[in-house]
């Protein structure tokens, strides 16, 4: 794994990337690594590849995804994948591979951080054969969807009310292409910078969005702020260029874990990635004070859940 020096401010305020020697898709409890992720750092496991068979690797092509989609997706608890353009046989092979990745990620998280109860909180698993910047996937169409800009993750249609978004990634590029990220300043610094430009939810808006099925449940004040922070950071070109940040390259065979609702991150380059998403209630989190919900409540002096 390689890092660039931090730029644009105090190196201490740029997200930590901590490398650990875990080489099995299970592991023992690692309270120190849990503290790293819960405080907004990234845990990188450079010796933890996801093994694929030759038959699976033969399906590592961009043409296996639907033209309009950026990934092949397996929703937790469902059998079938979406976003795939393949024969029935290949679909079965890809589904089994994605399911195996999900099981590996659950075992890894349950081993490292037992309190998270991974399988209970899984949302879905993605396989991304497309290169970042492949415009046919629609990624480059709007600044809001442009994940080469530093951002925190927030779900527009699926309000979390303060639950955490935990993600496990593995670079499965068959040759040597790293997944290149930028990571940015701490959540608290980013939030303090952009909160003055945010506004409250208009009366009735959360109810109406839910009623119109734009959201799966009413948006909370927390969700409304998180979406605005996502947008304000992405829309600010000067911030993107000059804020505290560093580049990190994750080579093929590397797995990494972070709370993507907390780490300012941008995916700059790479192709062929697995991603597992969890949504964790705060009752699973040890360092609740470091969570985005509590941080925003401290900064705004009000209850936001
Ligand atoms: Fe993201």
PDB file of C-alpha atoms and ligand atoms in Angstrom:
ATOM      1  CA  UNK A   1       0.000   0.000   0.000  1.00  0.00           C
ATOM      2  CA  UNK A   2       1.326   3.455  -0.694  1.00  0.00           C
ATOM      3  CA  UNK A   3       0.410   6.855   0.697  1.00  0.00           C
ATOM      4  CA  UNK A   4       1.198  10.377  -0.333  1.00  0.00           C
ATOM      5  CA  UNK A   5       2.106  12.873   2.417  1.00  0.00           C
ATOM      6  CA  UNK A   6      -0.856  14.811   3.783  1.00  0.00           C
ATOM      7  CA  UNK A   7      -1.399  18.195   2.186  1.00  0.00           C
ATOM      8  CA  UNK A   8      -3.623  21.201   2.772  1.00  0.00           C
ATOM      9  CA  UNK A   9      -3.473  21.405   6.572  1.00  0.00           C
ATOM     10  CA  UNK A  10      -2.503  19.507   9.693  1.00  0.00           C
ATOM     11  CA  UNK A  11      -1.520  15.899   8.878  1.00  0.00           C
ATOM     12  CA  UNK A  12      -3.034  14.934  12.246  1.00  0.00           C
ATOM     13  CA  UNK A  13      -6.478  15.883  11.009  1.00  0.00           C
ATOM     14  CA  UNK A  14      -6.369  13.694   7.886  1.00  0.00           C
ATOM     15  CA  UNK A  15      -8.072  10.284   8.162  1.00  0.00           C
ATOM     16  CA  UNK A  16      -5.720   7.640   9.528  1.00  0.00           C
ATOM     17  CA  UNK A  17      -5.012   4.591   7.347  1.00  0.00           C
ATOM     18  CA  UNK A  18      -3.827   1.731   9.549  1.00  0.00           C
ATOM     19  CA  UNK A  19      -2.413  -1.419   8.015  1.00  0.00           C
ATOM     20  CA  UNK A  20      -2.923  -4.739   9.842  1.00  0.00           C
ATOM     21  CA  UNK A  21      -1.708  -8.276   9.204  1.00  0.00           C
ATOM     22  CA  UNK A  22      -4.925 -10.241   8.887  1.00  0.00           C
ATOM     23  CA  UNK A  23      -4.665 -12.993   6.268  1.00  0.00           C
ATOM     24  CA  UNK A  24      -7.827 -15.035   6.798  1.00  0.00           C
ATOM     25  CA  UNK A  25     -11.490 -14.243   6.248  1.00  0.00           C
ATOM     26  CA  UNK A  26     -12.150 -14.632   9.926  1.00  0.00           C
ATOM     27  CA  UNK A  27      -9.947 -13.365  12.671  1.00  0.00           C
ATOM     28  CA  UNK A  28      -9.878 -12.552  16.288  1.00  0.00           C
ATOM     29  CA  UNK A  29     -11.310  -9.527  18.007  1.00  0.00           C
ATOM     30  CA  UNK A  30      -9.196  -6.436  17.440  1.00  0.00           C
ATOM     31  CA  UNK A  31     -10.365  -3.682  19.829  1.00  0.00           C
ATOM     32  CA  UNK A  32      -7.631  -1.327  18.618  1.00  0.00           C
ATOM     33  CA  UNK A  33      -8.732  -1.651  14.994  1.00  0.00           C
ATOM     34  CA  UNK A  34     -12.330  -1.119  16.093  1.00  0.00           C
ATOM     35  CA  UNK A  35     -11.242   2.141  17.731  1.00  0.00           C
ATOM     36  CA  UNK A  36      -9.521   3.169  14.475  1.00  0.00           C
ATOM     37  CA  UNK A  37     -12.636   2.682  12.332  1.00  0.00           C
ATOM     38  CA  UNK A  38     -15.030   4.151  14.897  1.00  0.00           C
ATOM     39  CA  UNK A  39     -12.882   7.305  15.085  1.00  0.00           C
ATOM     40  CA  UNK A  40     -12.973   7.791  11.340  1.00  0.00           C
ATOM     41  CA  UNK A  41      -9.929   5.860  10.181  1.00  0.00           C
ATOM     42  CA  UNK A  42      -9.465   3.219   7.498  1.00  0.00           C
ATOM     43  CA  UNK A  43      -8.189  -0.275   8.359  1.00  0.00           C
ATOM     44  CA  UNK A  44      -6.248  -1.800   5.445  1.00  0.00           C
ATOM     45  CA  UNK A  45      -5.506  -5.517   5.220  1.00  0.00           C
ATOM     46  CA  UNK A  46      -2.905  -5.860   2.430  1.00  0.00           C
ATOM     47  CA  UNK A  47      -2.585  -9.649   2.925  1.00  0.00           C
ATOM     48  CA  UNK A  48      -6.270 -10.426   2.511  1.00  0.00           C
ATOM     49  CA  UNK A  49      -7.132 -11.135  -1.139  1.00  0.00           C
ATOM     50  CA  UNK A  50     -10.476 -12.544  -2.238  1.00  0.00           C
ATOM     51  CA  UNK A  51      -9.687 -15.706  -4.190  1.00  0.00           C
ATOM     52  CA  UNK A  52     -11.617 -16.292  -7.404  1.00  0.00           C
ATOM     53  CA  UNK A  53     -11.596 -19.328  -9.671  1.00  0.00           C
ATOM     54  CA  UNK A  54     -10.413 -19.249 -13.287  1.00  0.00           C
ATOM     55  CA  UNK A  55     -14.012 -19.644 -14.407  1.00  0.00           C
ATOM     56  CA  UNK A  56     -15.044 -16.624 -12.324  1.00  0.00           C
ATOM     57  CA  UNK A  57     -12.081 -14.580 -13.525  1.00  0.00           C
ATOM     58  CA  UNK A  58     -13.093 -15.232 -17.124  1.00  0.00           C
ATOM     59  CA  UNK A  59     -16.236 -13.210 -16.357  1.00  0.00           C
ATOM     60  CA  UNK A  60     -14.263 -10.140 -15.245  1.00  0.00           C
ATOM     61  CA  UNK A  61     -15.379  -7.966 -18.157  1.00  0.00           C
ATOM     62  CA  UNK A  62     -17.229  -4.666 -18.260  1.00  0.00           C
ATOM     63  CA  UNK A  63     -19.789  -6.154 -20.659  1.00  0.00           C
ATOM     64  CA  UNK A  64     -21.165  -8.324 -17.874  1.00  0.00           C
ATOM     65  CA  UNK A  65     -22.850  -5.303 -16.245  1.00  0.00           C
ATOM     66  CA  UNK A  66     -26.005  -3.615 -17.491  1.00  0.00           C
ATOM     67  CA  UNK A  67     -25.040  -0.553 -19.496  1.00  0.00           C
ATOM     68  CA  UNK A  68     -26.868   1.794 -17.128  1.00  0.00           C
ATOM     69  CA  UNK A  69     -25.476   0.351 -13.903  1.00  0.00           C
ATOM     70  CA  UNK A  70     -22.133   0.787 -12.240  1.00  0.00           C
ATOM     71  CA  UNK A  71     -22.216  -2.515 -10.382  1.00  0.00           C
ATOM     72  CA  UNK A  72     -23.783  -5.956 -10.061  1.00  0.00           C
ATOM     73  CA  UNK A  73     -25.691  -5.966  -6.796  1.00  0.00           C
ATOM     74  CA  UNK A  74     -26.947  -8.600  -4.381  1.00  0.00           C
ATOM     75  CA  UNK A  75     -29.376  -7.280  -1.782  1.00  0.00           C
ATOM     76  CA  UNK A  76     -28.956  -9.021   1.578  1.00  0.00           C
ATOM     77  CA  UNK A  77     -31.515 -11.790   2.024  1.00  0.00           C
ATOM     78  CA  UNK A  78     -32.293 -12.079  -1.704  1.00  0.00           C
ATOM     79  CA  UNK A  79     -31.227 -14.827  -4.089  1.00  0.00           C
ATOM     80  CA  UNK A  80     -30.853 -13.013  -7.382  1.00  0.00           C
ATOM     81  CA  UNK A  81     -28.419 -10.305  -8.425  1.00  0.00           C
ATOM     82  CA  UNK A  82     -29.373  -7.158 -10.324  1.00  0.00           C
ATOM     83  CA  UNK A  83     -27.401  -5.151 -12.863  1.00  0.00           C
ATOM     84  CA  UNK A  84     -26.020  -8.165 -14.710  1.00  0.00           C
ATOM     85  CA  UNK A  85     -26.127  -8.805 -18.462  1.00  0.00           C
ATOM     86  CA  UNK A  86     -25.154 -12.454 -18.882  1.00  0.00           C
ATOM     87  CA  UNK A  87     -26.391 -15.920 -19.775  1.00  0.00           C
ATOM     88  CA  UNK A  88     -28.196 -17.914 -17.082  1.00  0.00           C
ATOM     89  CA  UNK A  89     -25.095 -20.032 -16.463  1.00  0.00           C
ATOM     90  CA  UNK A  90     -22.819 -17.014 -16.054  1.00  0.00           C
ATOM     91  CA  UNK A  91     -25.427 -15.325 -13.869  1.00  0.00           C
ATOM     92  CA  UNK A  92     -25.349 -18.322 -11.508  1.00  0.00           C
ATOM     93  CA  UNK A  93     -21.542 -18.221 -11.398  1.00  0.00           C
ATOM     94  CA  UNK A  94     -21.433 -14.480 -10.662  1.00  0.00           C
ATOM     95  CA  UNK A  95     -24.211 -14.753  -8.042  1.00  0.00           C
ATOM     96  CA  UNK A  96     -22.322 -17.512  -6.238  1.00  0.00           C
ATOM     97  CA  UNK A  97     -19.102 -15.472  -6.305  1.00  0.00           C
ATOM     98  CA  UNK A  98     -20.828 -12.402  -4.852  1.00  0.00           C
ATOM     99  CA  UNK A  99     -22.536 -14.509  -2.190  1.00  0.00           C
ATOM    100  CA  UNK A 100     -19.168 -16.008  -1.256  1.00  0.00           C
ATOM    101  CA  UNK A 101     -17.683 -12.520  -0.889  1.00  0.00           C
ATOM    102  CA  UNK A 102     -20.589 -11.499   1.359  1.00  0.00           C
ATOM    103  CA  UNK A 103     -20.046 -14.555   3.573  1.00  0.00           C
ATOM    104  CA  UNK A 104     -16.316 -13.787   3.760  1.00  0.00           C
ATOM    105  CA  UNK A 105     -16.964 -10.161   4.716  1.00  0.00           C
ATOM    106  CA  UNK A 106     -19.448 -11.211   7.434  1.00  0.00           C
ATOM    107  CA  UNK A 107     -16.916 -13.681   8.875  1.00  0.00           C
ATOM    108  CA  UNK A 108     -14.194 -11.040   8.789  1.00  0.00           C
ATOM    109  CA  UNK A 109     -16.295  -8.393  10.552  1.00  0.00           C
ATOM    110  CA  UNK A 110     -17.662 -10.867  13.089  1.00  0.00           C
ATOM    111  CA  UNK A 111     -14.107 -11.947  13.864  1.00  0.00           C
ATOM    112  CA  UNK A 112     -12.589  -8.474  14.165  1.00  0.00           C
ATOM    113  CA  UNK A 113     -15.536  -6.619  15.700  1.00  0.00           C
ATOM    114  CA  UNK A 114     -17.890  -9.195  17.293  1.00  0.00           C
ATOM    115  CA  UNK A 115     -20.348  -6.602  18.604  1.00  0.00           C
ATOM    116  CA  UNK A 116     -21.289  -5.557  15.066  1.00  0.00           C
ATOM    117  CA  UNK A 117     -23.164  -8.840  14.345  1.00  0.00           C
ATOM    118  CA  UNK A 118     -22.440  -8.497  10.635  1.00  0.00           C
ATOM    119  CA  UNK A 119     -24.983 -10.868   9.087  1.00  0.00           C
ATOM    120  CA  UNK A 120     -27.815  -9.177  11.018  1.00  0.00           C
ATOM    121  CA  UNK A 121     -26.896  -5.763   9.639  1.00  0.00           C
ATOM    122  CA  UNK A 122     -25.922  -6.520   6.043  1.00  0.00           C
ATOM    123  CA  UNK A 123     -27.511  -4.307   3.393  1.00  0.00           C
ATOM    124  CA  UNK A 124     -25.990  -5.602   0.173  1.00  0.00           C
ATOM    125  CA  UNK A 125     -22.938  -6.655  -1.798  1.00  0.00           C
ATOM    126  CA  UNK A 126     -21.608  -5.152  -5.035  1.00  0.00           C
ATOM    127  CA  UNK A 127     -19.207  -6.370  -7.694  1.00  0.00           C
ATOM    128  CA  UNK A 128     -17.873  -3.475  -9.777  1.00  0.00           C
ATOM    129  CA  UNK A 129     -16.199  -4.574 -13.004  1.00  0.00           C
ATOM    130  CA  UNK A 130     -16.188  -1.055 -14.465  1.00  0.00           C
ATOM    131  CA  UNK A 131     -13.234   1.286 -14.298  1.00  0.00           C
ATOM    132  CA  UNK A 132     -13.751   4.511 -12.376  1.00  0.00           C
ATOM    133  CA  UNK A 133     -14.502   7.209 -14.911  1.00  0.00           C
ATOM    134  CA  UNK A 134     -16.158   4.786 -17.345  1.00  0.00           C
ATOM    135  CA  UNK A 135     -18.832   7.205 -18.496  1.00  0.00           C
ATOM    136  CA  UNK A 136     -21.087   4.564 -19.996  1.00  0.00           C
ATOM    137  CA  UNK A 137     -22.001   3.655 -16.420  1.00  0.00           C
ATOM    138  CA  UNK A 138     -23.377   7.159 -15.880  1.00  0.00           C
ATOM    139  CA  UNK A 139     -20.902   7.937 -13.083  1.00  0.00           C
ATOM    140  CA  UNK A 140     -19.651  11.153 -14.631  1.00  0.00           C
ATOM    141  CA  UNK A 141     -23.036  12.631 -15.470  1.00  0.00           C
ATOM    142  CA  UNK A 142     -23.544  14.830 -12.427  1.00  0.00           C
ATOM    143  CA  UNK A 143     -21.271  16.321  -9.765  1.00  0.00           C
ATOM    144  CA  UNK A 144     -23.518  14.876  -7.075  1.00  0.00           C
ATOM    145  CA  UNK A 145     -22.811  11.326  -8.271  1.00  0.00           C
ATOM    146  CA  UNK A 146     -19.149  11.993  -8.980  1.00  0.00           C
ATOM    147  CA  UNK A 147     -17.329   9.864  -6.402  1.00  0.00           C
ATOM    148  CA  UNK A 148     -13.930  11.223  -7.493  1.00  0.00           C
ATOM    149  CA  UNK A 149     -14.863  14.203  -5.279  1.00  0.00           C
ATOM    150  CA  UNK A 150     -14.245  13.874  -1.536  1.00  0.00           C
ATOM    151  CA  UNK A 151     -17.477  13.081   0.308  1.00  0.00           C
ATOM    152  CA  UNK A 152     -19.123  11.175   3.113  1.00  0.00           C
ATOM    153  CA  UNK A 153     -21.765   8.590   2.170  1.00  0.00           C
ATOM    154  CA  UNK A 154     -25.415   9.405   2.864  1.00  0.00           C
ATOM    155  CA  UNK A 155     -28.454   7.559   1.469  1.00  0.00           C
ATOM    156  CA  UNK A 156     -30.940   9.950  -0.210  1.00  0.00           C
ATOM    157  CA  UNK A 157     -33.814   7.459  -0.295  1.00  0.00           C
ATOM    158  CA  UNK A 158     -33.011   5.422   2.797  1.00  0.00           C
ATOM    159  CA  UNK A 159     -32.719   7.649   5.884  1.00  0.00           C
ATOM    160  CA  UNK A 160     -30.546   6.120   8.626  1.00  0.00           C
ATOM    161  CA  UNK A 161     -31.529   8.373  11.582  1.00  0.00           C
ATOM    162  CA  UNK A 162     -27.943   8.069  12.820  1.00  0.00           C
ATOM    163  CA  UNK A 163     -27.238   4.385  12.099  1.00  0.00           C
ATOM    164  CA  UNK A 164     -23.700   3.870  10.789  1.00  0.00           C
ATOM    165  CA  UNK A 165     -22.655   2.866   7.250  1.00  0.00           C
ATOM    166  CA  UNK A 166     -19.808   0.336   7.458  1.00  0.00           C
ATOM    167  CA  UNK A 167     -18.152  -0.859   4.243  1.00  0.00           C
ATOM    168  CA  UNK A 168     -15.672  -3.593   3.379  1.00  0.00           C
ATOM    169  CA  UNK A 169     -13.850  -3.313   0.035  1.00  0.00           C
ATOM    170  CA  UNK A 170     -11.516  -5.673  -1.813  1.00  0.00           C
ATOM    171  CA  UNK A 171      -9.514  -4.820  -4.922  1.00  0.00           C
ATOM    172  CA  UNK A 172      -9.773  -7.871  -7.198  1.00  0.00           C
ATOM    173  CA  UNK A 173      -8.070  -6.423 -10.277  1.00  0.00           C
ATOM    174  CA  UNK A 174      -6.564  -9.447 -12.062  1.00  0.00           C
ATOM    175  CA  UNK A 175      -3.295  -7.643 -12.824  1.00  0.00           C
ATOM    176  CA  UNK A 176      -1.675  -4.763 -10.974  1.00  0.00           C
ATOM    177  CA  UNK A 177      -4.075  -1.798 -11.008  1.00  0.00           C
ATOM    178  CA  UNK A 178      -4.474  -0.253  -7.547  1.00  0.00           C
ATOM    179  CA  UNK A 179      -7.710   1.217  -6.264  1.00  0.00           C
ATOM    180  CA  UNK A 180      -6.649   4.813  -5.750  1.00  0.00           C
ATOM    181  CA  UNK A 181      -8.425   6.834  -3.081  1.00  0.00           C
ATOM    182  CA  UNK A 182      -8.054  10.225  -1.549  1.00  0.00           C
ATOM    183  CA  UNK A 183      -9.009  10.561   2.107  1.00  0.00           C
ATOM    184  CA  UNK A 184      -9.759  13.921   3.676  1.00  0.00           C
ATOM    185  CA  UNK A 185     -10.009  15.768   6.950  1.00  0.00           C
ATOM    186  CA  UNK A 186     -11.853  14.536  10.038  1.00  0.00           C
ATOM    187  CA  UNK A 187     -15.627  14.454  10.015  1.00  0.00           C
ATOM    188  CA  UNK A 188     -15.767  17.084  12.781  1.00  0.00           C
ATOM    189  CA  UNK A 189     -13.578  19.540  10.823  1.00  0.00           C
ATOM    190  CA  UNK A 190     -15.506  19.004   7.596  1.00  0.00           C
ATOM    191  CA  UNK A 191     -18.844  19.416   9.396  1.00  0.00           C
ATOM    192  CA  UNK A 192     -17.736  22.560  11.258  1.00  0.00           C
ATOM    193  CA  UNK A 193     -16.655  24.037   7.918  1.00  0.00           C
ATOM    194  CA  UNK A 194     -19.896  23.367   6.026  1.00  0.00           C
ATOM    195  CA  UNK A 195     -22.616  23.471   8.738  1.00  0.00           C
ATOM    196  CA  UNK A 196     -22.991  27.276   8.485  1.00  0.00           C
ATOM    197  CA  UNK A 197     -24.127  26.777   4.855  1.00  0.00           C
ATOM    198  CA  UNK A 198     -26.806  24.170   5.701  1.00  0.00           C
ATOM    199  CA  UNK A 199     -30.492  24.789   6.289  1.00  0.00           C
ATOM    200  CA  UNK A 200     -33.177  22.989   8.295  1.00  0.00           C
ATOM    201  CA  UNK A 201     -35.861  20.710   6.905  1.00  0.00           C
ATOM    202  CA  UNK A 202     -38.855  22.802   5.787  1.00  0.00           C
ATOM    203  CA  UNK A 203     -41.975  21.957   7.857  1.00  0.00           C
ATOM    204  CA  UNK A 204     -43.784  18.935   6.383  1.00  0.00           C
ATOM    205  CA  UNK A 205     -40.973  18.086   3.935  1.00  0.00           C
ATOM    206  CA  UNK A 206     -39.923  14.830   5.640  1.00  0.00           C
ATOM    207  CA  UNK A 207     -43.542  13.662   5.795  1.00  0.00           C
ATOM    208  CA  UNK A 208     -44.164  14.573   2.153  1.00  0.00           C
ATOM    209  CA  UNK A 209     -41.007  12.858   0.807  1.00  0.00           C
ATOM    210  CA  UNK A 210     -42.014   9.704   2.641  1.00  0.00           C
ATOM    211  CA  UNK A 211     -45.618   9.972   1.477  1.00  0.00           C
ATOM    212  CA  UNK A 212     -44.421  10.329  -2.136  1.00  0.00           C
ATOM    213  CA  UNK A 213     -42.159   7.287  -1.607  1.00  0.00           C
ATOM    214  CA  UNK A 214     -39.032   9.316  -2.357  1.00  0.00           C
ATOM    215  CA  UNK A 215     -37.739   8.050   0.996  1.00  0.00           C
ATOM    216  CA  UNK A 216     -38.364   4.680   2.643  1.00  0.00           C
ATOM    217  CA  UNK A 217     -39.095   6.358   5.976  1.00  0.00           C
ATOM    218  CA  UNK A 218     -39.242   9.998   7.013  1.00  0.00           C
ATOM    219  CA  UNK A 219     -35.942  11.844   6.774  1.00  0.00           C
ATOM    220  CA  UNK A 220     -34.624  13.000  10.164  1.00  0.00           C
ATOM    221  CA  UNK A 221     -32.836  16.286  10.842  1.00  0.00           C
ATOM    222  CA  UNK A 222     -29.657  14.177  10.911  1.00  0.00           C
ATOM    223  CA  UNK A 223     -30.262  12.729   7.426  1.00  0.00           C
ATOM    224  CA  UNK A 224     -31.082  16.171   6.058  1.00  0.00           C
ATOM    225  CA  UNK A 225     -27.763  17.545   7.366  1.00  0.00           C
ATOM    226  CA  UNK A 226     -25.743  14.543   6.112  1.00  0.00           C
ATOM    227  CA  UNK A 227     -27.118  14.905   2.574  1.00  0.00           C
ATOM    228  CA  UNK A 228     -26.290  18.607   2.583  1.00  0.00           C
ATOM    229  CA  UNK A 229     -22.735  17.949   3.844  1.00  0.00           C
ATOM    230  CA  UNK A 230     -22.287  15.371   1.055  1.00  0.00           C
ATOM    231  CA  UNK A 231     -23.451  17.880  -1.548  1.00  0.00           C
ATOM    232  CA  UNK A 232     -21.691  20.981  -0.171  1.00  0.00           C
ATOM    233  CA  UNK A 233     -18.306  19.235  -0.083  1.00  0.00           C
ATOM    234  CA  UNK A 234     -18.685  17.764  -3.570  1.00  0.00           C
ATOM    235  CA  UNK A 235     -19.863  21.056  -5.073  1.00  0.00           C
ATOM    236  CA  UNK A 236     -16.946  23.096  -3.683  1.00  0.00           C
ATOM    237  CA  UNK A 237     -14.113  22.811  -6.216  1.00  0.00           C
ATOM    238  CA  UNK A 238     -11.714  24.907  -4.123  1.00  0.00           C
ATOM    239  CA  UNK A 239     -12.328  22.717  -1.091  1.00  0.00           C
ATOM    240  CA  UNK A 240     -11.717  19.600  -3.171  1.00  0.00           C
ATOM    241  CA  UNK A 241      -8.369  20.950  -4.297  1.00  0.00           C
ATOM    242  CA  UNK A 242      -7.069  22.573  -1.114  1.00  0.00           C
ATOM    243  CA  UNK A 243      -8.580  20.742   1.884  1.00  0.00           C
ATOM    244  CA  UNK A 244      -6.425  18.508   4.098  1.00  0.00           C
ATOM    245  CA  UNK A 245      -6.028  15.199   2.275  1.00  0.00           C
ATOM    246  CA  UNK A 246      -3.738  12.408   1.157  1.00  0.00           C
ATOM    247  CA  UNK A 247      -3.765   9.791  -1.598  1.00  0.00           C
ATOM    248  CA  UNK A 248      -3.815   6.097  -0.784  1.00  0.00           C
ATOM    249  CA  UNK A 249      -3.321   3.244  -3.260  1.00  0.00           C
ATOM    250  CA  UNK A 250      -4.839  -0.141  -2.402  1.00  0.00           C
ATOM    251  CA  UNK A 251      -3.136  -2.770  -4.625  1.00  0.00           C
ATOM    252  CA  UNK A 252      -4.926  -5.888  -5.880  1.00  0.00           C
ATOM    253  CA  UNK A 253      -5.266  -8.407  -3.063  1.00  0.00           C
ATOM    254  CA  UNK A 254      -5.964  -5.695  -0.463  1.00  0.00           C
ATOM    255  CA  UNK A 255      -9.116  -5.503   1.654  1.00  0.00           C
ATOM    256  CA  UNK A 256     -10.020  -2.346   3.587  1.00  0.00           C
ATOM    257  CA  UNK A 257     -12.726  -1.362   6.054  1.00  0.00           C
ATOM    258  CA  UNK A 258     -14.177   2.002   7.063  1.00  0.00           C
ATOM    259  CA  UNK A 259     -17.296   3.825   8.155  1.00  0.00           C
ATOM    260  CA  UNK A 260     -17.984   5.620   4.904  1.00  0.00           C
ATOM    261  CA  UNK A 261     -20.521   7.957   6.568  1.00  0.00           C
ATOM    262  CA  UNK A 262     -17.576   9.381   8.514  1.00  0.00           C
ATOM    263  CA  UNK A 263     -14.404   9.135   6.394  1.00  0.00           C
ATOM    264  CA  UNK A 264     -14.070  11.800   3.717  1.00  0.00           C
ATOM    265  CA  UNK A 265     -13.166   9.654   0.712  1.00  0.00           C
ATOM    266  CA  UNK A 266     -12.909   9.835  -3.073  1.00  0.00           C
ATOM    267  CA  UNK A 267     -12.269   6.948  -5.469  1.00  0.00           C
ATOM    268  CA  UNK A 268      -9.911   8.242  -8.175  1.00  0.00           C
ATOM    269  CA  UNK A 269      -8.941   5.158 -10.192  1.00  0.00           C
ATOM    270  CA  UNK A 270      -9.266   1.396 -10.285  1.00  0.00           C
ATOM    271  CA  UNK A 271     -11.275  -1.430 -11.775  1.00  0.00           C
ATOM    272  CA  UNK A 272     -12.759  -4.668 -10.400  1.00  0.00           C
ATOM    273  CA  UNK A 273     -13.861  -4.210  -6.822  1.00  0.00           C
ATOM    274  CA  UNK A 274     -16.033  -5.983  -4.291  1.00  0.00           C
ATOM    275  CA  UNK A 275     -17.921  -3.961  -1.718  1.00  0.00           C
ATOM    276  CA  UNK A 276     -20.023  -5.117   1.232  1.00  0.00           C
ATOM    277  CA  UNK A 277     -22.273  -2.626   3.027  1.00  0.00           C
ATOM    278  CA  UNK A 278     -23.658  -2.806   6.569  1.00  0.00           C
ATOM    279  CA  UNK A 279     -25.968  -0.501   8.421  1.00  0.00           C
ATOM    280  CA  UNK A 280     -25.191  -0.588  12.137  1.00  0.00           C
ATOM    281  CA  UNK A 281     -27.366   0.866  14.881  1.00  0.00           C
ATOM    282  CA  UNK A 282     -25.493   2.959  17.436  1.00  0.00           C
ATOM    283  CA  UNK A 283     -26.176   0.247  20.037  1.00  0.00           C
ATOM    284  CA  UNK A 284     -23.451  -1.839  18.264  1.00  0.00           C
ATOM    285  CA  UNK A 285     -20.885   0.974  18.393  1.00  0.00           C
ATOM    286  CA  UNK A 286     -18.447   1.262  21.277  1.00  0.00           C
ATOM    287  CA  UNK A 287     -17.300   4.867  20.723  1.00  0.00           C
ATOM    288  CA  UNK A 288     -20.696   6.463  20.164  1.00  0.00           C
ATOM    289  CA  UNK A 289     -19.326   9.923  20.966  1.00  0.00           C
ATOM    290  CA  UNK A 290     -17.199   9.795  17.802  1.00  0.00           C
ATOM    291  CA  UNK A 291     -20.197   8.975  15.569  1.00  0.00           C
ATOM    292  CA  UNK A 292     -21.425  11.510  12.999  1.00  0.00           C
ATOM    293  CA  UNK A 293     -24.755  11.804  14.854  1.00  0.00           C
ATOM    294  CA  UNK A 294     -23.171  12.757  18.170  1.00  0.00           C
ATOM    295  CA  UNK A 295     -20.604  14.994  16.429  1.00  0.00           C
ATOM    296  CA  UNK A 296     -23.338  16.925  14.617  1.00  0.00           C
ATOM    297  CA  UNK A 297     -25.409  17.138  17.807  1.00  0.00           C
ATOM    298  CA  UNK A 298     -22.426  18.649  19.624  1.00  0.00           C
ATOM    299  CA  UNK A 299     -21.777  21.132  16.813  1.00  0.00           C
ATOM    300  CA  UNK A 300     -25.431  22.200  16.496  1.00  0.00           C
ATOM    301  CA  UNK A 301     -26.349  21.903  20.209  1.00  0.00           C
ATOM    302  CA  UNK A 302     -29.540  20.036  19.404  1.00  0.00           C
ATOM    303  CA  UNK A 303     -30.960  16.548  19.125  1.00  0.00           C
ATOM    304  CA  UNK A 304     -31.010  15.362  15.490  1.00  0.00           C
ATOM    305  CA  UNK A 305     -32.070  11.675  15.435  1.00  0.00           C
TER     306      UNK A 305
HETATM  307 FE1  LIG B   1     -18.638   7.000  -1.182  1.00  0.00          FE
END
